[in-house]
Coordinates of C-alpha atoms and ligand atoms in Angstrom, one line a residue:
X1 CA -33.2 -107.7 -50.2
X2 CA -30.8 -110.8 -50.9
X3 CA -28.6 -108.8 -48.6
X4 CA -30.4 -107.6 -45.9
X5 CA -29.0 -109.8 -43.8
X6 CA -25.4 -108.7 -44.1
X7 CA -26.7 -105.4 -43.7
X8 CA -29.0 -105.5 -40.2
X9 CA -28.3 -102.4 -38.7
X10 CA -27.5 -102.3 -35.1
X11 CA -29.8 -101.2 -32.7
X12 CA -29.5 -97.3 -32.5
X13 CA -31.8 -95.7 -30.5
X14 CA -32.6 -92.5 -31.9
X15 CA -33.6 -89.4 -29.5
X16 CA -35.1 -87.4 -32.1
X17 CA -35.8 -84.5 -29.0
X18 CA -32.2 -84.6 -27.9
X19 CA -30.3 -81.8 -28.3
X20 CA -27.4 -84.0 -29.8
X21 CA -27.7 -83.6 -33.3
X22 CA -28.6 -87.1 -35.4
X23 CA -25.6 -87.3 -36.9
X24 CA -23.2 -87.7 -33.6
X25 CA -26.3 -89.9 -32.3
X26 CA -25.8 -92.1 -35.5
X27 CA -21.9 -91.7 -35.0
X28 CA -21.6 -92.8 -31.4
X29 CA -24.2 -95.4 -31.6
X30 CA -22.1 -97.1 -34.6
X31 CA -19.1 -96.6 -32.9
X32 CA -20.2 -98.1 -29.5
X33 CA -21.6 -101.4 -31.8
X34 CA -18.3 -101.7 -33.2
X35 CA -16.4 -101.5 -29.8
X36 CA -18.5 -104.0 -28.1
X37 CA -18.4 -106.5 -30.7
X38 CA -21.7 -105.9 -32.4
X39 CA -20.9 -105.4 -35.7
X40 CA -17.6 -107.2 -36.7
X41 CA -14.5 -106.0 -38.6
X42 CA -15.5 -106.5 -42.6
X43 CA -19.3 -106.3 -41.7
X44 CA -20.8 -104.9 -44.9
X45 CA -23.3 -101.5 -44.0
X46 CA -26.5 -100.5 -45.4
X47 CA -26.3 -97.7 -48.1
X48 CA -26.8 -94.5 -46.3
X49 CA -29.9 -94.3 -48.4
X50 CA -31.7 -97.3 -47.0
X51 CA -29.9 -96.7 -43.9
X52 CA -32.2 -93.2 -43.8
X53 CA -35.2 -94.9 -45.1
X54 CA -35.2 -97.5 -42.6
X55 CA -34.6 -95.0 -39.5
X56 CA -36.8 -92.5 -41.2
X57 CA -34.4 -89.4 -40.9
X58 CA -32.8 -87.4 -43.9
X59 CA -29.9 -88.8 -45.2
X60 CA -28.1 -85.9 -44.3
X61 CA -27.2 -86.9 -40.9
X62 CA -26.6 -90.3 -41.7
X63 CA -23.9 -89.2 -44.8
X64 CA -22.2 -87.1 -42.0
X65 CA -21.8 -89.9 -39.4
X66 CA -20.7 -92.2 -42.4
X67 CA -17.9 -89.4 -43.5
X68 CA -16.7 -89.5 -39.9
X69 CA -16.6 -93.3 -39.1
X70 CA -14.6 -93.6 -42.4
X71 CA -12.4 -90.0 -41.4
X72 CA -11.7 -92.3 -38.4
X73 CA -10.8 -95.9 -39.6
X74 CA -14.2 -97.6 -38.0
X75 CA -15.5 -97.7 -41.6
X76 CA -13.9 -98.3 -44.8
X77 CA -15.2 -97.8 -48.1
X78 CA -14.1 -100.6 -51.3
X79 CA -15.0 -98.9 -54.9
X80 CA -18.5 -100.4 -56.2
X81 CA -19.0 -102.4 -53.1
X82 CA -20.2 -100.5 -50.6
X83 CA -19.3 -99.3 -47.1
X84 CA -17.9 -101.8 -44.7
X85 CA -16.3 -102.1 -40.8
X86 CA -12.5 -101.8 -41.2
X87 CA -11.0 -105.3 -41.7
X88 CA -8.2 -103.7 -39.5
X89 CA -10.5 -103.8 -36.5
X90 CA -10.5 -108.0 -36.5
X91 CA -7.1 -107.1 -34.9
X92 CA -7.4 -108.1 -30.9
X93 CA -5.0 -105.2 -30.0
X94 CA -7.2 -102.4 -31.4
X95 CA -10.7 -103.7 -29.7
X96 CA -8.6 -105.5 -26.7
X97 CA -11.5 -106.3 -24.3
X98 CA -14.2 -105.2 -25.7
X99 CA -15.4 -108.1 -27.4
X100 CA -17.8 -110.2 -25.7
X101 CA -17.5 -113.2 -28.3
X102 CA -13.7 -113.4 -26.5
X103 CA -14.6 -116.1 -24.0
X104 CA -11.9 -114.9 -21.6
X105 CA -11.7 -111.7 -20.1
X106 CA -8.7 -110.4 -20.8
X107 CA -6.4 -110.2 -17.3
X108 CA -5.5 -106.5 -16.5
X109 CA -1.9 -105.4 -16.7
X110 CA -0.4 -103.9 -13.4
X111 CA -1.0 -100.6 -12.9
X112 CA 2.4 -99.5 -11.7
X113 CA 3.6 -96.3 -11.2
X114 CA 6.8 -94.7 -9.9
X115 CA 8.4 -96.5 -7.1
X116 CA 9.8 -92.8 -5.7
X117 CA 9.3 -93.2 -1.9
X118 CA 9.1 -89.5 -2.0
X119 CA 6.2 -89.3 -3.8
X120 CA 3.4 -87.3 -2.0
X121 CA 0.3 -89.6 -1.1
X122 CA -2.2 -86.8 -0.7
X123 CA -3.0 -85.2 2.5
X124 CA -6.8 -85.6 3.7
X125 CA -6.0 -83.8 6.7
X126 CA -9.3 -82.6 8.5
X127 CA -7.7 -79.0 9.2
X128 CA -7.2 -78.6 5.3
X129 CA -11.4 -79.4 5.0
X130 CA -12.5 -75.5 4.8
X131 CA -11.4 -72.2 4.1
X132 CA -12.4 -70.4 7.4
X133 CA -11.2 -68.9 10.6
X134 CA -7.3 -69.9 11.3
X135 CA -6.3 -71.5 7.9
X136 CA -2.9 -70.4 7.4
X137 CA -2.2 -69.2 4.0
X138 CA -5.2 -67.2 3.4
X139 CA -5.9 -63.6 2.5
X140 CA -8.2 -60.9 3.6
X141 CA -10.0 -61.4 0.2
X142 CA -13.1 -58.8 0.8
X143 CA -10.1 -56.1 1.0
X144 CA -8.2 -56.8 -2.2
X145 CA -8.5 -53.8 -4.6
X146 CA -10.9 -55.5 -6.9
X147 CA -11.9 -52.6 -9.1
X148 CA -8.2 -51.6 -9.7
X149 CA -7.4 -55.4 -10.3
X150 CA -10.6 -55.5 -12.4
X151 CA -9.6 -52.4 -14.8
X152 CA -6.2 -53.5 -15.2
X153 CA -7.1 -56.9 -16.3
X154 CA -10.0 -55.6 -18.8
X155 CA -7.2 -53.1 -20.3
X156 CA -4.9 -56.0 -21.0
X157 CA -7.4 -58.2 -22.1
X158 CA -8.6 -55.8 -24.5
X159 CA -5.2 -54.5 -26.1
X160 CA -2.6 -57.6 -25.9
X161 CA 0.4 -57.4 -27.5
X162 CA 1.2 -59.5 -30.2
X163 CA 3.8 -61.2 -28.4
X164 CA 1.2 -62.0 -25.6
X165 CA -0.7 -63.8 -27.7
X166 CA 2.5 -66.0 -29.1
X167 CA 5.1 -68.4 -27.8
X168 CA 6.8 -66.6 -25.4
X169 CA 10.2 -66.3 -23.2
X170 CA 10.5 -69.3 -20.5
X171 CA 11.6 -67.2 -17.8
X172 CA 9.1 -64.7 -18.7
X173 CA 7.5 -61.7 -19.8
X174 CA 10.5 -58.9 -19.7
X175 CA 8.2 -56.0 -18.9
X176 CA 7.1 -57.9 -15.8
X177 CA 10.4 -58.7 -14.8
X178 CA 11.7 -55.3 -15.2
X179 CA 9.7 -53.7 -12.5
X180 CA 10.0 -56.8 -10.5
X181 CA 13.3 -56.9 -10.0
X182 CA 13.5 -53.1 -9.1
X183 CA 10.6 -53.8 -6.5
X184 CA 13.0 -56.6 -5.1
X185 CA 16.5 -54.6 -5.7
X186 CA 15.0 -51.8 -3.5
X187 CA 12.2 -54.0 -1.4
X188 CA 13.9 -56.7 -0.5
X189 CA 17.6 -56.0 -0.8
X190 CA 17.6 -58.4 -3.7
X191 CA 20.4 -58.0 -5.8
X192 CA 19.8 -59.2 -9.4
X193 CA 18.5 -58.2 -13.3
X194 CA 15.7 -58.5 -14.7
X195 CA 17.2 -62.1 -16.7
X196 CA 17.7 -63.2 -13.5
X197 CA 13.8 -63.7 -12.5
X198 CA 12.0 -66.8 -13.6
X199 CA 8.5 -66.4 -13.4
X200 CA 6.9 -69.2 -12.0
X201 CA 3.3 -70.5 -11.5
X202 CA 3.4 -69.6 -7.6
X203 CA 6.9 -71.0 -5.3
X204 CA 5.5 -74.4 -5.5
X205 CA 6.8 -74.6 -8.4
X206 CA 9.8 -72.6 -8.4
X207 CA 11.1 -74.9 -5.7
X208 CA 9.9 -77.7 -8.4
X209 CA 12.1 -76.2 -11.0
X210 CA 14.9 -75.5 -8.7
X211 CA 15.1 -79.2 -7.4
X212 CA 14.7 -80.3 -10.9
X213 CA 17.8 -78.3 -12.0
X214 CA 20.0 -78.5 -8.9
X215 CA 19.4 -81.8 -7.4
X216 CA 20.2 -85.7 -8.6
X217 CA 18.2 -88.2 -6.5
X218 CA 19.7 -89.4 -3.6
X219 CA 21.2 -86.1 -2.8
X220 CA 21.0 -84.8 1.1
X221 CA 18.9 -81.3 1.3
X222 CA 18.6 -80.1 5.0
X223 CA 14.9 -79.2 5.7
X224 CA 14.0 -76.7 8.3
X225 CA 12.5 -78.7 11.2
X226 CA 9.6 -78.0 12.1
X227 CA 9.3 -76.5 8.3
X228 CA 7.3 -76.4 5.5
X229 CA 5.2 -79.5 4.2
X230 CA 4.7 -77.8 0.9
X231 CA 8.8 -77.7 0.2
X232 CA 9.1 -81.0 2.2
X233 CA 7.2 -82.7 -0.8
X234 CA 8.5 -80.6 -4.1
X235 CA 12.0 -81.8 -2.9
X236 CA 10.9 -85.2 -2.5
X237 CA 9.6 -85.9 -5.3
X238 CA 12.7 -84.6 -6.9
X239 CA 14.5 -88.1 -4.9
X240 CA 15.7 -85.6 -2.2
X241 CA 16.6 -87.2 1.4
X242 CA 15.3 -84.6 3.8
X243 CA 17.7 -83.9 6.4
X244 CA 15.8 -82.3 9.3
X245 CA 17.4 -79.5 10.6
X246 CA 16.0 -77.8 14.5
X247 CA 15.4 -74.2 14.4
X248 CA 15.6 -71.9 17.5
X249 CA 14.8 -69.1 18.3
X250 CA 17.7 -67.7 16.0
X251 CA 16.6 -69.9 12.9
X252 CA 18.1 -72.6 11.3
X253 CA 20.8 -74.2 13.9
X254 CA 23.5 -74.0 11.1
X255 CA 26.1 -76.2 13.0
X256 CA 23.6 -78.7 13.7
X257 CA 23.3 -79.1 10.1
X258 CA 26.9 -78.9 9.5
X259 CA 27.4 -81.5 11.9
X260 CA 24.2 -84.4 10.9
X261 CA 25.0 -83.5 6.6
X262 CA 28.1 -81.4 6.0
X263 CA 28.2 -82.3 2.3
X264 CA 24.6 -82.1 1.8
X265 CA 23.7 -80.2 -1.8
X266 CA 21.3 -77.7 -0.6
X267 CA 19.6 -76.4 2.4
X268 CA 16.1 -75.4 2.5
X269 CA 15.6 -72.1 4.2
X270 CA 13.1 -69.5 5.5
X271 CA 14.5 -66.4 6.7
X272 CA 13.0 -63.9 7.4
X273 CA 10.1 -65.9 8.9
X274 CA 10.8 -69.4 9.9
X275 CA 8.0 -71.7 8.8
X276 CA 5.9 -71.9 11.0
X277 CA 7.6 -71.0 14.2
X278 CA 8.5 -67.5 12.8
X279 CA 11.8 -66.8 14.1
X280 CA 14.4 -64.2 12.3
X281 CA 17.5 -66.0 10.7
X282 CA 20.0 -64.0 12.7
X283 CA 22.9 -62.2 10.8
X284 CA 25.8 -64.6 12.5
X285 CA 23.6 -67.7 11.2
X286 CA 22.8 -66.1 7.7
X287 CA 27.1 -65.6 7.5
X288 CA 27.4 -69.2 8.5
X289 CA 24.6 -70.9 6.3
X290 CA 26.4 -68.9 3.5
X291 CA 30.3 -69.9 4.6
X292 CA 28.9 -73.3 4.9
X293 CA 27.1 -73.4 1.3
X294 CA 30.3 -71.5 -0.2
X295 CA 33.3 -74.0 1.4
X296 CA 30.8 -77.2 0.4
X297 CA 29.3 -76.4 -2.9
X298 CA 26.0 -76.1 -1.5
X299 CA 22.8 -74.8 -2.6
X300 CA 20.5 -72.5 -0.5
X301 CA 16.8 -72.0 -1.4
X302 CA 15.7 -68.8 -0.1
X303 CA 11.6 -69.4 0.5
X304 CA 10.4 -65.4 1.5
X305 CA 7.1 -66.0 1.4
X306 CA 5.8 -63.9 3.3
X307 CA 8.4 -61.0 4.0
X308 CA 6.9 -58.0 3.4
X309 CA 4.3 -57.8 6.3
X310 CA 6.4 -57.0 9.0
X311 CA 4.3 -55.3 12.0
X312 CA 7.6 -54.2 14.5
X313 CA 10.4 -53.3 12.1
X314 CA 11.0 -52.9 8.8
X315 CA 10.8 -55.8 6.6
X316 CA 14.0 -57.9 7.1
X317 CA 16.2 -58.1 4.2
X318 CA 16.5 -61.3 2.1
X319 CA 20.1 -63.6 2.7
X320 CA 20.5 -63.3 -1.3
X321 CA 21.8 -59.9 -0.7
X322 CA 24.4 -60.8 1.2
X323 CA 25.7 -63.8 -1.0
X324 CA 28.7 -63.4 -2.5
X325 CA 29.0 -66.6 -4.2
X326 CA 25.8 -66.8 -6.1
X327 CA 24.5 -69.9 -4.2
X328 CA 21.3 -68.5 -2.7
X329 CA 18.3 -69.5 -5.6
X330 CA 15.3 -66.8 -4.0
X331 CA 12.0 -67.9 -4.5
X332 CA 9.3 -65.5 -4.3
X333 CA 5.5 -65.5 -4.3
X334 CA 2.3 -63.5 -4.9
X335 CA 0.4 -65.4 -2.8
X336 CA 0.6 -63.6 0.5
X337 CA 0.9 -60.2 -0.7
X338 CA -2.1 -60.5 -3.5
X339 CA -3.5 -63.4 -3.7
X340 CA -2.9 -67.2 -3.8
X341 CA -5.5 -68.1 -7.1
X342 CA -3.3 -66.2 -8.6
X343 CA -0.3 -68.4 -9.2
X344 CA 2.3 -66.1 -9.6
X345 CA 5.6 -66.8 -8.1
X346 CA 9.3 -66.3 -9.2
X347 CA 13.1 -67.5 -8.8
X348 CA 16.2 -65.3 -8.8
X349 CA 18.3 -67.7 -10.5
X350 CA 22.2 -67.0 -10.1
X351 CA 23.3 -65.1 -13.5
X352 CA 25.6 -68.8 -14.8
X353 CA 22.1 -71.1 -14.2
X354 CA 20.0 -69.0 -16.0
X355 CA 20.5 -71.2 -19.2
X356 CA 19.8 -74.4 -17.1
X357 CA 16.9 -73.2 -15.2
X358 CA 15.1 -71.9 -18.4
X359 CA 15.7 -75.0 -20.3
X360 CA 14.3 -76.9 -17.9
X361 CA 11.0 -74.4 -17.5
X362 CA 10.7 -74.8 -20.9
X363 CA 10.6 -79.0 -21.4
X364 CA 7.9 -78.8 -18.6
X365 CA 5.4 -76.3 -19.5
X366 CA 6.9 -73.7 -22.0
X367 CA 6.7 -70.4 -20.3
X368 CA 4.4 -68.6 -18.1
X369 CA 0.8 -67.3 -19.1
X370 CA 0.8 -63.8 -20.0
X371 CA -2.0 -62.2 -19.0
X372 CA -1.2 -61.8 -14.8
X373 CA 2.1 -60.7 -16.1
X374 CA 1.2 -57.9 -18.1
X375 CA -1.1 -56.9 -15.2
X376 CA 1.3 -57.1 -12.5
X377 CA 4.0 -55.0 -14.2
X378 CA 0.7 -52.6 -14.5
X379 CA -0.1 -52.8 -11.0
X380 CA 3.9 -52.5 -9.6
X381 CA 4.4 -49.9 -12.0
X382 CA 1.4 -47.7 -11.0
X383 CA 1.8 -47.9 -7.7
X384 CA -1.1 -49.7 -6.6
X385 CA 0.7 -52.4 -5.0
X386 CA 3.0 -49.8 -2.5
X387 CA -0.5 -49.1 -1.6
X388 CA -2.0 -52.2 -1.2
X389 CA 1.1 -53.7 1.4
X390 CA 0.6 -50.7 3.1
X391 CA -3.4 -51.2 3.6
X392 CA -2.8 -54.4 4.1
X393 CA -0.1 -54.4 7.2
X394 CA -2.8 -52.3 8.8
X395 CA -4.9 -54.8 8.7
X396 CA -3.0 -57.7 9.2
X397 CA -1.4 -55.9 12.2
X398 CA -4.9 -55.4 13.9
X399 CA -6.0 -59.1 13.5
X400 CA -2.8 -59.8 14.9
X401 CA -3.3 -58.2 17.5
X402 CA -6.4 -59.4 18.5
X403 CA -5.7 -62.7 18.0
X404 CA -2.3 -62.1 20.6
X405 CA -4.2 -60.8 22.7
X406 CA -7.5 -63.2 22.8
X407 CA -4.8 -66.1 23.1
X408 CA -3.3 -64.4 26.1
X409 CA -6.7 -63.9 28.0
X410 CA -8.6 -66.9 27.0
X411 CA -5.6 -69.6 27.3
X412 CA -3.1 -67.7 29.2
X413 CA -0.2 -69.9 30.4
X414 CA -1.4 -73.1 28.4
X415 CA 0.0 -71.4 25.2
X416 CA 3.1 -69.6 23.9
X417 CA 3.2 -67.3 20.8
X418 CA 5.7 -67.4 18.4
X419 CA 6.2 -66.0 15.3
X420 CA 4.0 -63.1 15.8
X421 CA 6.3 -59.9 14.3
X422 CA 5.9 -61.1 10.8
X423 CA 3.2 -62.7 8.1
X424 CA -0.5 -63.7 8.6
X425 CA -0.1 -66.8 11.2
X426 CA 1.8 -67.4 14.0
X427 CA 2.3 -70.5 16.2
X428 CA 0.4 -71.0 19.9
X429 CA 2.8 -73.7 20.9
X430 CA 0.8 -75.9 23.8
X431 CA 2.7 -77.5 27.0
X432 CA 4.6 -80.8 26.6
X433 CA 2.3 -83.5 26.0
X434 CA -0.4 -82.1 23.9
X435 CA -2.0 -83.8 21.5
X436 CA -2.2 -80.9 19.2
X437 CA -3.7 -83.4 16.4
X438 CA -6.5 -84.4 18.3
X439 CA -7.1 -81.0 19.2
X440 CA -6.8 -79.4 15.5
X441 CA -9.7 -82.3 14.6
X442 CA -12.0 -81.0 16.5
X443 CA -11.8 -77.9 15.9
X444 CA -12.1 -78.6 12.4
X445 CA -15.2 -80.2 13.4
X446 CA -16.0 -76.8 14.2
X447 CA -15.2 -74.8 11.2
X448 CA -12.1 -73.8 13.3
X449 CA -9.3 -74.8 10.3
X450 CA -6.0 -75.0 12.6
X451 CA -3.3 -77.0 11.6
X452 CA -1.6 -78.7 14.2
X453 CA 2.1 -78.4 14.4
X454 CA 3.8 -81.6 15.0
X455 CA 2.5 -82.4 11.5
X456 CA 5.4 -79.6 10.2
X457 CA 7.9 -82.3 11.4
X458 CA 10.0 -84.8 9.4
X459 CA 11.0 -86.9 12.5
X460 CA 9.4 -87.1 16.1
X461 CA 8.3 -83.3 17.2
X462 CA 9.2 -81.5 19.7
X463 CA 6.8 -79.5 20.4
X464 CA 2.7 -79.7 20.0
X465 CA 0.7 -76.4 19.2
X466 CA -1.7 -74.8 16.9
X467 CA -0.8 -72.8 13.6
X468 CA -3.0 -70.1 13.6
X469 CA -3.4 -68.1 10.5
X470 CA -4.7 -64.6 10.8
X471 CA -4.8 -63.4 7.4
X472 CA -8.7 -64.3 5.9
X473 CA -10.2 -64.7 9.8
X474 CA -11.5 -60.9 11.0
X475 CA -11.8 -59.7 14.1
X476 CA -14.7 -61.1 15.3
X477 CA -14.1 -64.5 14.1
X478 CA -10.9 -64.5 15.7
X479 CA -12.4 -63.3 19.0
X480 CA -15.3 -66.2 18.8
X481 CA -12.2 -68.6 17.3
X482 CA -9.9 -68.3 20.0
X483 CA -13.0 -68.8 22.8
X484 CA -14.0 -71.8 21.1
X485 CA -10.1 -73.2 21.2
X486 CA -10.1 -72.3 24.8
X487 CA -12.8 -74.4 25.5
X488 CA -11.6 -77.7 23.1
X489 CA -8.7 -76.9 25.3
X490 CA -10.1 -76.9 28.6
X491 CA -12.2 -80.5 27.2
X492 CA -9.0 -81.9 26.9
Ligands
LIG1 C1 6.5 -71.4 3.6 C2 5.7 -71.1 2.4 N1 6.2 -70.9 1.2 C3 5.5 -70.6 0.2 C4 4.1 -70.5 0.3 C5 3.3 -70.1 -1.0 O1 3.2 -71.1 -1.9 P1 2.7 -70.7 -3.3 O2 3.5 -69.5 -3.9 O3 3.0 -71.9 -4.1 O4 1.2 -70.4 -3.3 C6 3.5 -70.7 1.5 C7 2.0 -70.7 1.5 O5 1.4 -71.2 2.4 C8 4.3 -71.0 2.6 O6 3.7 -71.2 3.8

């Protein structure tokens, strides 16, 4: 008893109902004491036995919260003395702040972080608030093939190779590169090998990688303008100054970019359906972007996001193919053609970069789960995704449709569509003076999710309109959509 008062055990309120077992309640509540300053570094401890006595448990608990306080330095144990705090835990840096005894509260550091000016700052945009009628980059998810996806992913679940279950390749599984790269040899007029593809988690983060590996900070990269937010940022935070670049209605205005950055390192394209305005890079401009990036050194990021629903002629093939200098990096995606949760995207990486790129893939995040993988080389192999574009541009081509046609009666000369050959949105470009922001909020106030486009533009737009995506709005939702624009419209 002489030492009971070295020994007064904190106050540790026991929950004997709790579903936390004793011992972590005994664990934390020791801990906690120690943090805040309750029990002091070299504090002797009752014996687990009286410890147990005096909070009338079994000892068992209080034996196991003991072997984990001294497993973790709170405790220490000295040979015939007993069980004590760590001495080491008098030292300020290891309980910095946490001791009320220290009169002063201890200042807070700055909490800096990178100075990058590129760095994104988060977009709270309201168009970006829901998932319904008109946001771009959605899918007609209640017709994905679920049961065929379903089946393939129980099969591959059930039997994985060894070497899915292991440290794998950075660029990828091979299986699943195999049949991609005959899909994209014979889709999309891709020429490359299978070690050419780097399989990425969606092109968000291929165009990560590829600014990573191409570009040093400071370094020009002309941006399609209007263009896409989503590269816009990946670039930027890779120190890139955006050099906005107008589009018409034959693409990218090469000599305009010649003329504002000729020795910028890479360009930033979309060809075979501008982002967001939808036009076709023509041949003459896809020979000149190519000249230009061949005679400066440049780099050219092919974004074909969404080539492969093309409602007028046959999908357009990609610039790659036509590069004879191995300076066009293609980025690829499932998003559009499966669906976006799925994060499956890809680079053709030019045959002397493939060491660089897959070093690089590796530092950041090893290599690319292998599950999808398995099942996508499953699903290309077997056919079911032939089958599923080809469902799918039937339905994508009637909502398009609709929507063309809604936009025509309902708004009539107060819009103009663009982009409306290829992909799952299009642009209703309003008449000079818009305020296509104002608009797009109250729609969104609505449910109606457009995104207004003078927010796709680096400097001071050109135009105002709506992006309108068609791919997850059906047809009567578009139809009710479109007469509920009409009306914000007519408001003002
Ligand atoms: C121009 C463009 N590129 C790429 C993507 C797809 O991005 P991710 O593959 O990262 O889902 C989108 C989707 O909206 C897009 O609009």
């Amino acid at each position: 008893m002489k030492r009971a008062a070295a020994e007064i055990v904190p106050l540790l309120a026991l929950d004997r109902a709790a579903a936390k077992p004793l011992y972590r309640q005994l664990y934390e509540g020791f801990r906690e004491a120690i943090l805040a300053g309750l029990l002091g570094a070299g504090q002797r401890l009752p014996s687990t036995r009286s410890l147990a006595g005096e909070l009338q448990v079994s000892r068992l608990p209080v034996l196991t919260a003991f072997e984990q306080l001294l497993a973790e330095g709170y405790f220490e144990s000295r040979a015939g003395a007993g069980t004590f705090v760590a001495r080491s835990l008098a030292d300020p840096q290891r309980t910095a702040g946490r001791t009320p005894s220290s009169r002063q509260e201890p200042r807070p550091g700055p909490r800096t972080v990178a100075a990058n000016p590129g760095l994104p700052l988060g977009r709270q945009e309201p168009w970006l608030g829901g998932l319904g009628a008109f946001r771009v980059s959605q899918i007609a998810v209640d017709h994905f093939p679920l049961q065929v996806w379903a089946g393939l992913v129980a099969r591959n679940g059930r039997n994985p190779r060894a070497s899915q279950m292991l440290y794998g390749n950075p660029m990828g599984d091979r299986r699943f590169r195999e049949t991609l790269a005959a899909y994209l040899r014979t889709s999309r007029g891709v020429r490359c090998t299978p070690e050419q593809i780097l399989v990425t988690s969606g092109s968000q983060h291929a165009l990560t990688i590829a600014a990573r590996v191409l570009l040093d900070p400071g370094d020009e990269v002309w941006m399609e303008e209007p263009g896409y937010q989503g590269a816009r940022d990946a670039l930027a935070i890779a120190g890139a100054r955006l050099v906005p670049v107008p589009v018409d209605e034959e693409g990218l205005d090469v000599a305009a970019g010649i003329d504002r950055s000729p020795r910028a390192r890479a360009a930033y394209v979309t060809p075979s359906h501008q982002y967001p305005l939808g036009a076709t890079l023509t041949a003459s401009r896809r020979l000149q972007l190519l000249d230009w990036a061949q005679r400066s050194g440049a780099w050219i990021l092919e974004d074909d996001y969404d080539s492969e629903y093309r409602y007028e002629s046959q999908p357009i093939a990609a610039l790659q193919g036509l590069d004879r200098d191995s300076r066009v990096i293609y980025i690829g995606t499932f998003s559009k053609v499966l669906f976006p949760a799925l994060r499956v995207g890809y680079l053709v990486v030019p045959t002397d970069l493939v060491e660089r790129f897959a070093a690089l893939r590796a530092a950041i995040d090893d290599f690319p789960a292998t599950l999808y993988q398995a099942v996508l080389a499953d699903f290309l192999a077997e056919g079911h995704f032939a089958r599923h574009l080809r469902r799918m541009r039937q339905i994508y081509r009637e909502r398009r449709g609709v929507l063309v046609e809604a936009l025509r009666s309902e708004l009539g000369a107060a819009v103009r569509v663009l982009g409306e050959r290829a992909g799952m949105h299009l642009a209703a470009v309003l008449g000079e003076g818009a305020q296509d922001r104002r608009l797009a909020e109250r729609a969104a106030q609505e449910g109606l999710w457009a995104m207004p486009l003078s927010v796709c533009y680096l400097g001071e737009p050109s135009r105002a309109g709506l992006v309108l995506g068609y791919g997850g709005t059906g047809v009567p939702e578009i139809l009710d959509g479109v007469r509920r624009l009409g009306r914000l419209l007519r408001e003002g």
